[in-house]
Amino acid sequence: MDFRGKKYERGSNWSDPEVVELLQLWADESVQLELESCLRNQHVFNRIAEVLREKGIHRTGDQCREKIKKMKLEYRRIKDNSKAPRGGRTWKFYEVMDRVLTSRPALAYGPLGGSVMAQQVLQGSMVESYHHHQFAASALPFGHSQHPELMEIKCEEVNSDEHCLTPEPPPSMSYQQGSPEEHEMERAFLERAQNDSPISRVEIPIETSVSPSGFSEPSMANSSRIQNVVPRPGFSALHRLRKKRKGQRMKDPLDDLLLKTLTSQRAMEERFLQMEERRFQRDLDVEERRMQLEQRRFELEREHEFRMFNVFAQMLSILKQSHSGSSSSVTMPRGLDFSQALSEIAGMGGGGGNLQEMRARRVDVHGFCNPGDFQRSPYLSARGNIANIFRGSTEEGYKAYHADKYDEDKNPNGIINFGTSENKLCFDLMSKRLTQTDMNLMEPPLLQYPDWKGHMFLREEVARFLTYYCKAPAPLKAENVIVLNGCGSLFSALATVLCDPGEAVLIATPFYGDITQSVFLYGNVKLVYAYLDSKITGTSTRPFQLTVEKLEKALQDARAEGVAVRALILLNPQNPLGDIYSLSELRDYLEFAKRHELHVIVDEIYMLSVFDESATFHSVLGMDRLPDPQRTHVMWGISKDFAVSGIRFGTLYTENQDVANAVASLCYFHGVCGPVQHKVAQLLRDRDWINQVYLRANHARLKAAHTYVTDELKTLGVPFLNRNAGFFVWIDFRKYLRTGTFEEEMLLWRRFLDNKVLLSCGKAFECSEPGWFRIIFADKTHRLQLGMQRIRKVLEEREQEILAEEKEQPCQSDQDGKADSTDEVIFVSRHQEPTCAGSSNLGDLIGLLQQQMRSSDWLQKNTAEQFAQEKPEIYDVFSKLVGKQ
């Protein structure tokens, strides 16, 4: 038996319809008779509960009894306080209770010990059927044969006499056939049947006394006269009068109210059905949209395959026309099958010639701006004017965001920020942990000036923390730890103490753009860029791969121009690419720096934000031997890994005490307050909570958010770099740029901002190729969904504009940098489609085919065996053509 928990406790939480049904059963005369005539009445309420269950109301006998008891108490309270309902009903069930409790069957006390004996006012068959639990409509009132008054319970408060019916006590049951009392009662009923208004109703005086239940009952003074009462012949006449009165009462105004209630309920149900139909139609529209996107993706894949076949056909045509000894030809052995041909072409590595570089390399050094080029402020120095202009050129998007910030309730049409690298997925975990009692400590040492390197208890905890999570081969030392208010301050301090004004630091692009501001504004230190691009050439095996060769070239070009380079900055995991450097790559970079006596600043601020188990992070501090430990400096902070970017806290670990002391002298300007140092120490000390609670939840949430955003990009057919670290995805929007310039990239960025979504464009990261954007996915699901909808709208509008322009200029070739696929490691080449076989040599075609194959999983999906089974006729023609070479 299911009573649904606490909601159905004894006598509580009854709805008005349930109370009405209970009163209809309890108010029946036979039920009242049995309740008053027995000392234990639990069996009566059990039968009432069974009838209620047949009507769909699941209550127990105890619950029914407790509810009636509470209603009796309420009735007595109102009656004892003389709160009669005539002047304004104070309780919706007062009238019904008054009718029942003032008209109970009269009881007589027998001569034996005061025992109660009920009047035999019912026919024997009816009482017997009740005691045998026959709840038929013809036998008992349980089948809805109650008084009409009991069926007309209003469930609203009534404040006037117009809608309040006067309680009508039933006639006394202690009368004899033909007595004056009987004639008077019949006359009263006839008059009330003719005029049923509350004013014309006849009040029948009835002597009352206190019944054994405590309520006013018909007088027991004549109990000796009615002790042996038998059924009277006049009872049937009285019953007929009651039935006639019931027919008249059906015209009561309460019926109109009930009809209006039912009509309103029906209208609400119809409204609900209409809403369900609209929701179903909306779901159908969404599914149709998804199918259209899938069809579009399929068409893009087919177009890509067609281009590959076109390039391959041109290669075969060139091979057929060339001489067997030509240096530009590739000789295929006779009888070479399809898979061998593709394997040989894919493995040539550009042996037929090199593609011409689309853009010449140059050294880009960020140095002092000439104040004469800008409008100077008379209130600022030359350096102040530069700082003012510098900040103004990089804060446009963030100013707009803070002026119109998205809020789900207060500003749903505001700007959604996908540009700031913040983890917004774990505020609940961090706020709970940072407000626990162990975090709250105020001792005098925390309120005084500390050691500028940081309190020793914190530095010791940082050393233990980095030893554990960086997998250091030996315990790290607390004296090598320096604490500052954020990694931006660390970049400024290191650039100031490692470089003189005008000197430079080497860094690979694209990179986190605020590093430029950090190293330049304080120390007047320049940046030398080692450009990375999306092409896979030479020793590169992935897009935007950093190699020693690229670092060497950038360094030599800078020195050729007279720029002194003093340090190298490495970001691991890399922002915005998400790359994680392997141990061998890290060793190569450090060996390169040692050869040229460069300091290496390694930023590992996303160290614990590697959210996929397939990726492994390797810290510089975890290496067995550093090539040049006195010039290797490692940075880490809590803003990213612990989702508290508002708490400015960064640490530097260096074995060079000269560097440590020089940086510590600047900590006076960049110190961390004592209470925050205590909180951070307590946080880093709680290793169990970090491993078992925080990191598990953080990695799971990052992975889910990353999956959602990348799935949306795949649906849109937008290429991206699929990495497993950080909060960002590096996206290729080059196909939405018609001219492929940074000016058009800025226009696309402004278009996203106008549609209330803030992204970071590639120029902010000094990317060498226009059209790349960074999106932050570490956000709540509802903001991700709304933001991706706004991005989709912009891209679809831009695509329609490009298609319209292409129709106006049908002879114009495809623009450089259009995207081709969305594989796990995206590679999109910058190329122009060849228009004919004579316009390209074989080396260009081979390189183009290599790039096309690497940019998709076409080879994995289309093996030679599968191709031979699906299209045997094409495979036979190709085999014959190859055999003739």
PDB file of C-alpha atoms in Angstrom, residues 232-379:
ATOM      1  CA  ARG A 232     -42.205   3.890  12.271  1.00  0.00           C
ATOM      2  CA  PRO A 233     -44.563   3.923   9.328  1.00  0.00           C
ATOM      3  CA  GLY A 234     -44.200   7.707   9.109  1.00  0.00           C
ATOM      4  CA  PHE A 235     -40.549   7.409   8.240  1.00  0.00           C
ATOM      5  CA  SER A 236     -41.243   6.690   4.573  1.00  0.00           C
ATOM      6  CA  ALA A 237     -43.308   9.855   4.248  1.00  0.00           C
ATOM      7  CA  LEU A 238     -40.499  11.864   5.776  1.00  0.00           C
ATOM      8  CA  HIS A 239     -38.079  10.207   3.363  1.00  0.00           C
ATOM      9  CA  ARG A 240     -40.265  11.267   0.420  1.00  0.00           C
ATOM     10  CA  LEU A 241     -40.292  14.835   1.688  1.00  0.00           C
ATOM     11  CA  ARG A 242     -36.506  14.815   1.915  1.00  0.00           C
ATOM     12  CA  LYS A 243     -36.174  13.506  -1.644  1.00  0.00           C
ATOM     13  CA  LYS A 244     -38.488  16.241  -2.877  1.00  0.00           C
ATOM     14  CA  ARG A 245     -36.439  18.869  -1.059  1.00  0.00           C
ATOM     15  CA  LYS A 246     -33.263  17.430  -2.620  1.00  0.00           C
ATOM     16  CA  GLY A 247     -34.691  17.947  -6.080  1.00  0.00           C
ATOM     17  CA  GLN A 248     -35.351  21.584  -5.291  1.00  0.00           C
ATOM     18  CA  ARG A 249     -31.904  22.164  -3.803  1.00  0.00           C
ATOM     19  CA  MET A 250     -30.194  21.202  -7.071  1.00  0.00           C
ATOM     20  CA  LYS A 251     -30.924  24.730  -8.275  1.00  0.00           C
ATOM     21  CA  ASP A 252     -28.658  26.249  -5.663  1.00  0.00           C
ATOM     22  CA  PRO A 253     -26.196  28.994  -6.829  1.00  0.00           C
ATOM     23  CA  LEU A 254     -23.356  26.755  -5.781  1.00  0.00           C
ATOM     24  CA  ASP A 255     -24.117  24.630  -8.826  1.00  0.00           C
ATOM     25  CA  ASP A 256     -23.243  27.574 -11.044  1.00  0.00           C
ATOM     26  CA  LEU A 257     -19.961  27.950  -9.212  1.00  0.00           C
ATOM     27  CA  LEU A 258     -19.201  24.260  -9.670  1.00  0.00           C
ATOM     28  CA  LEU A 259     -20.022  24.533 -13.363  1.00  0.00           C
ATOM     29  CA  LYS A 260     -17.696  27.511 -13.721  1.00  0.00           C
ATOM     30  CA  THR A 261     -14.961  25.602 -11.906  1.00  0.00           C
ATOM     31  CA  LEU A 262     -15.306  22.618 -14.234  1.00  0.00           C
ATOM     32  CA  THR A 263     -15.351  24.911 -17.273  1.00  0.00           C
ATOM     33  CA  SER A 264     -12.185  26.642 -16.080  1.00  0.00           C
ATOM     34  CA  GLN A 265     -10.520  23.287 -15.484  1.00  0.00           C
ATOM     35  CA  ARG A 266     -11.392  22.174 -18.992  1.00  0.00           C
ATOM     36  CA  ALA A 267     -10.006  25.403 -20.450  1.00  0.00           C
ATOM     37  CA  MET A 268      -6.765  24.868 -18.525  1.00  0.00           C
ATOM     38  CA  GLU A 269      -6.485  21.326 -19.865  1.00  0.00           C
ATOM     39  CA  GLU A 270      -7.016  22.571 -23.417  1.00  0.00           C
ATOM     40  CA  ARG A 271      -4.365  25.236 -22.865  1.00  0.00           C
ATOM     41  CA  PHE A 272      -1.959  22.593 -21.577  1.00  0.00           C
ATOM     42  CA  LEU A 273      -2.588  20.439 -24.637  1.00  0.00           C
ATOM     43  CA  GLN A 274      -1.875  23.404 -26.892  1.00  0.00           C
ATOM     44  CA  MET A 275       1.415  24.055 -25.089  1.00  0.00           C
ATOM     45  CA  GLU A 276       2.376  20.394 -25.442  1.00  0.00           C
ATOM     46  CA  GLU A 277       1.634  20.548 -29.165  1.00  0.00           C
ATOM     47  CA  ARG A 278       3.830  23.626 -29.542  1.00  0.00           C
ATOM     48  CA  ARG A 279       6.630  21.939 -27.603  1.00  0.00           C
ATOM     49  CA  PHE A 280       6.355  18.863 -29.789  1.00  0.00           C
ATOM     50  CA  GLN A 281       6.482  21.030 -32.899  1.00  0.00           C
ATOM     51  CA  ARG A 282       9.543  22.836 -31.541  1.00  0.00           C
ATOM     52  CA  ASP A 283      11.267  19.502 -30.951  1.00  0.00           C
ATOM     53  CA  LEU A 284      10.459  18.520 -34.518  1.00  0.00           C
ATOM     54  CA  ASP A 285      11.969  21.766 -35.789  1.00  0.00           C
ATOM     55  CA  VAL A 286      15.142  21.165 -33.764  1.00  0.00           C
ATOM     56  CA  GLU A 287      15.426  17.642 -35.113  1.00  0.00           C
ATOM     57  CA  GLU A 288      14.900  18.897 -38.643  1.00  0.00           C
ATOM     58  CA  ARG A 289      17.627  21.483 -38.104  1.00  0.00           C
ATOM     59  CA  ARG A 290      19.965  18.793 -36.843  1.00  0.00           C
ATOM     60  CA  MET A 291      19.252  16.655 -39.891  1.00  0.00           C
ATOM     61  CA  GLN A 292      19.986  19.613 -42.158  1.00  0.00           C
ATOM     62  CA  LEU A 293      23.314  20.179 -40.421  1.00  0.00           C
ATOM     63  CA  GLU A 294      24.177  16.510 -40.740  1.00  0.00           C
ATOM     64  CA  GLN A 295      23.309  16.640 -44.424  1.00  0.00           C
ATOM     65  CA  ARG A 296      25.478  19.707 -44.837  1.00  0.00           C
ATOM     66  CA  ARG A 297      28.365  17.996 -43.103  1.00  0.00           C
ATOM     67  CA  PHE A 298      27.962  14.988 -45.355  1.00  0.00           C
ATOM     68  CA  GLU A 299      28.022  17.232 -48.431  1.00  0.00           C
ATOM     69  CA  LEU A 300      31.212  18.918 -47.200  1.00  0.00           C
ATOM     70  CA  GLU A 301      32.853  15.539 -46.755  1.00  0.00           C
ATOM     71  CA  ARG A 302      31.839  14.501 -50.263  1.00  0.00           C
ATOM     72  CA  GLU A 303      33.204  17.767 -51.669  1.00  0.00           C
ATOM     73  CA  HIS A 304      36.472  17.130 -49.868  1.00  0.00           C
ATOM     74  CA  GLU A 305      36.723  13.638 -51.311  1.00  0.00           C
ATOM     75  CA  PHE A 306      35.958  15.026 -54.775  1.00  0.00           C
ATOM     76  CA  ARG A 307      38.811  17.528 -54.471  1.00  0.00           C
ATOM     77  CA  MET A 308      41.163  14.749 -53.458  1.00  0.00           C
ATOM     78  CA  PHE A 309      40.169  12.663 -56.455  1.00  0.00           C
ATOM     79  CA  ASN A 310      40.569  15.704 -58.678  1.00  0.00           C
ATOM     80  CA  VAL A 311      44.105  16.298 -57.435  1.00  0.00           C
ATOM     81  CA  PHE A 312      44.939  12.630 -57.820  1.00  0.00           C
ATOM     82  CA  ALA A 313      43.564  12.575 -61.368  1.00  0.00           C
ATOM     83  CA  GLN A 314      45.743  15.547 -62.276  1.00  0.00           C
ATOM     84  CA  MET A 315      48.764  13.765 -60.867  1.00  0.00           C
ATOM     85  CA  LEU A 316      48.028  10.717 -62.986  1.00  0.00           C
ATOM     86  CA  SER A 317      47.613  12.906 -66.037  1.00  0.00           C
ATOM     87  CA  ILE A 318      50.998  14.519 -65.466  1.00  0.00           C
ATOM     88  CA  LEU A 319      52.619  11.133 -64.927  1.00  0.00           C
ATOM     89  CA  LYS A 320      51.105   9.818 -68.127  1.00  0.00           C
ATOM     90  CA  GLN A 321      52.311  12.769 -70.203  1.00  0.00           C
ATOM     91  CA  SER A 322      55.816  12.978 -68.752  1.00  0.00           C
ATOM     92  CA  HIS A 323      58.852  10.991 -69.807  1.00  0.00           C
ATOM     93  CA  SER A 324      60.040   8.126 -67.681  1.00  0.00           C
ATOM     94  CA  GLY A 325      63.402   9.893 -66.989  1.00  0.00           C
ATOM     95  CA  SER A 326      61.988  13.307 -66.132  1.00  0.00           C
ATOM     96  CA  SER A 327      63.156  14.715 -62.798  1.00  0.00           C
ATOM     97  CA  SER A 328      59.685  16.076 -62.049  1.00  0.00           C
ATOM     98  CA  SER A 329      58.035  12.725 -62.476  1.00  0.00           C
ATOM     99  CA  VAL A 330      57.443   9.976 -60.000  1.00  0.00           C
ATOM    100  CA  THR A 331      57.904   6.524 -61.485  1.00  0.00           C
ATOM    101  CA  MET A 332      55.330   3.998 -60.387  1.00  0.00           C
ATOM    102  CA  PRO A 333      56.241   0.351 -60.841  1.00  0.00           C
ATOM    103  CA  ARG A 334      54.048  -1.653 -63.082  1.00  0.00           C
ATOM    104  CA  GLY A 335      51.348  -3.552 -61.309  1.00  0.00           C
ATOM    105  CA  LEU A 336      51.310  -1.224 -58.244  1.00  0.00           C
ATOM    106  CA  ASP A 337      47.973  -1.558 -56.498  1.00  0.00           C
ATOM    107  CA  PHE A 338      45.833   1.275 -55.128  1.00  0.00           C
ATOM    108  CA  SER A 339      46.915   1.064 -51.496  1.00  0.00           C
ATOM    109  CA  GLN A 340      50.619   0.960 -52.425  1.00  0.00           C
ATOM    110  CA  ALA A 341      50.232   4.000 -54.641  1.00  0.00           C
ATOM    111  CA  LEU A 342      48.575   6.023 -51.947  1.00  0.00           C
ATOM    112  CA  SER A 343      51.164   4.924 -49.380  1.00  0.00           C
ATOM    113  CA  GLU A 344      54.069   5.919 -51.631  1.00  0.00           C
ATOM    114  CA  ILE A 345      52.548   9.300 -52.430  1.00  0.00           C
ATOM    115  CA  ALA A 346      51.751   9.995 -48.785  1.00  0.00           C
ATOM    116  CA  GLY A 347      55.311   9.128 -47.759  1.00  0.00           C
ATOM    117  CA  MET A 348      57.153  11.235 -50.304  1.00  0.00           C
ATOM    118  CA  GLY A 349      57.441  14.209 -47.938  1.00  0.00           C
ATOM    119  CA  GLY A 350      57.668  16.786 -50.681  1.00  0.00           C
ATOM    120  CA  GLY A 351      60.269  14.946 -52.769  1.00  0.00           C
ATOM    121  CA  GLY A 352      58.819  16.357 -55.953  1.00  0.00           C
ATOM    122  CA  GLY A 353      59.383  19.976 -54.956  1.00  0.00           C
ATOM    123  CA  ASN A 354      58.613  22.468 -52.209  1.00  0.00           C
ATOM    124  CA  LEU A 355      55.543  24.680 -52.069  1.00  0.00           C
ATOM    125  CA  GLN A 356      56.368  28.370 -52.167  1.00  0.00           C
ATOM    126  CA  GLU A 357      55.920  30.140 -48.827  1.00  0.00           C
ATOM    127  CA  MET A 358      52.752  32.230 -48.871  1.00  0.00           C
ATOM    128  CA  ARG A 359      54.156  34.828 -46.518  1.00  0.00           C
ATOM    129  CA  ALA A 360      57.770  35.760 -45.844  1.00  0.00           C
ATOM    130  CA  ARG A 361      59.055  35.524 -42.307  1.00  0.00           C
ATOM    131  CA  ARG A 362      60.084  38.624 -40.499  1.00  0.00           C
ATOM    132  CA  VAL A 363      61.226  39.511 -37.001  1.00  0.00           C
ATOM    133  CA  ASP A 364      58.427  41.252 -35.109  1.00  0.00           C
ATOM    134  CA  VAL A 365      59.776  43.036 -32.038  1.00  0.00           C
ATOM    135  CA  HIS A 366      57.466  44.811 -29.631  1.00  0.00           C
ATOM    136  CA  GLY A 367      59.303  47.871 -28.311  1.00  0.00           C
ATOM    137  CA  PHE A 368      58.623  51.445 -27.332  1.00  0.00           C
ATOM    138  CA  CYS A 369      55.915  53.228 -29.251  1.00  0.00           C
ATOM    139  CA  ASN A 370      56.727  56.697 -30.454  1.00  0.00           C
ATOM    140  CA  PRO A 371      54.632  59.079 -28.364  1.00  0.00           C
ATOM    141  CA  GLY A 372      54.592  61.478 -31.288  1.00  0.00           C
ATOM    142  CA  ASP A 373      52.437  59.025 -33.227  1.00  0.00           C
ATOM    143  CA  PHE A 374      49.533  59.482 -30.799  1.00  0.00           C
ATOM    144  CA  GLN A 375      47.681  62.302 -29.155  1.00  0.00           C
ATOM    145  CA  ARG A 376      49.570  62.926 -25.941  1.00  0.00           C
ATOM    146  CA  SER A 377      47.936  63.751 -22.645  1.00  0.00           C
ATOM    147  CA  PRO A 378      49.455  66.801 -20.949  1.00  0.00           C
ATOM    148  CA  TYR A 379      48.964  65.107 -17.598  1.00  0.00           C
TER     149      TYR A 379
END
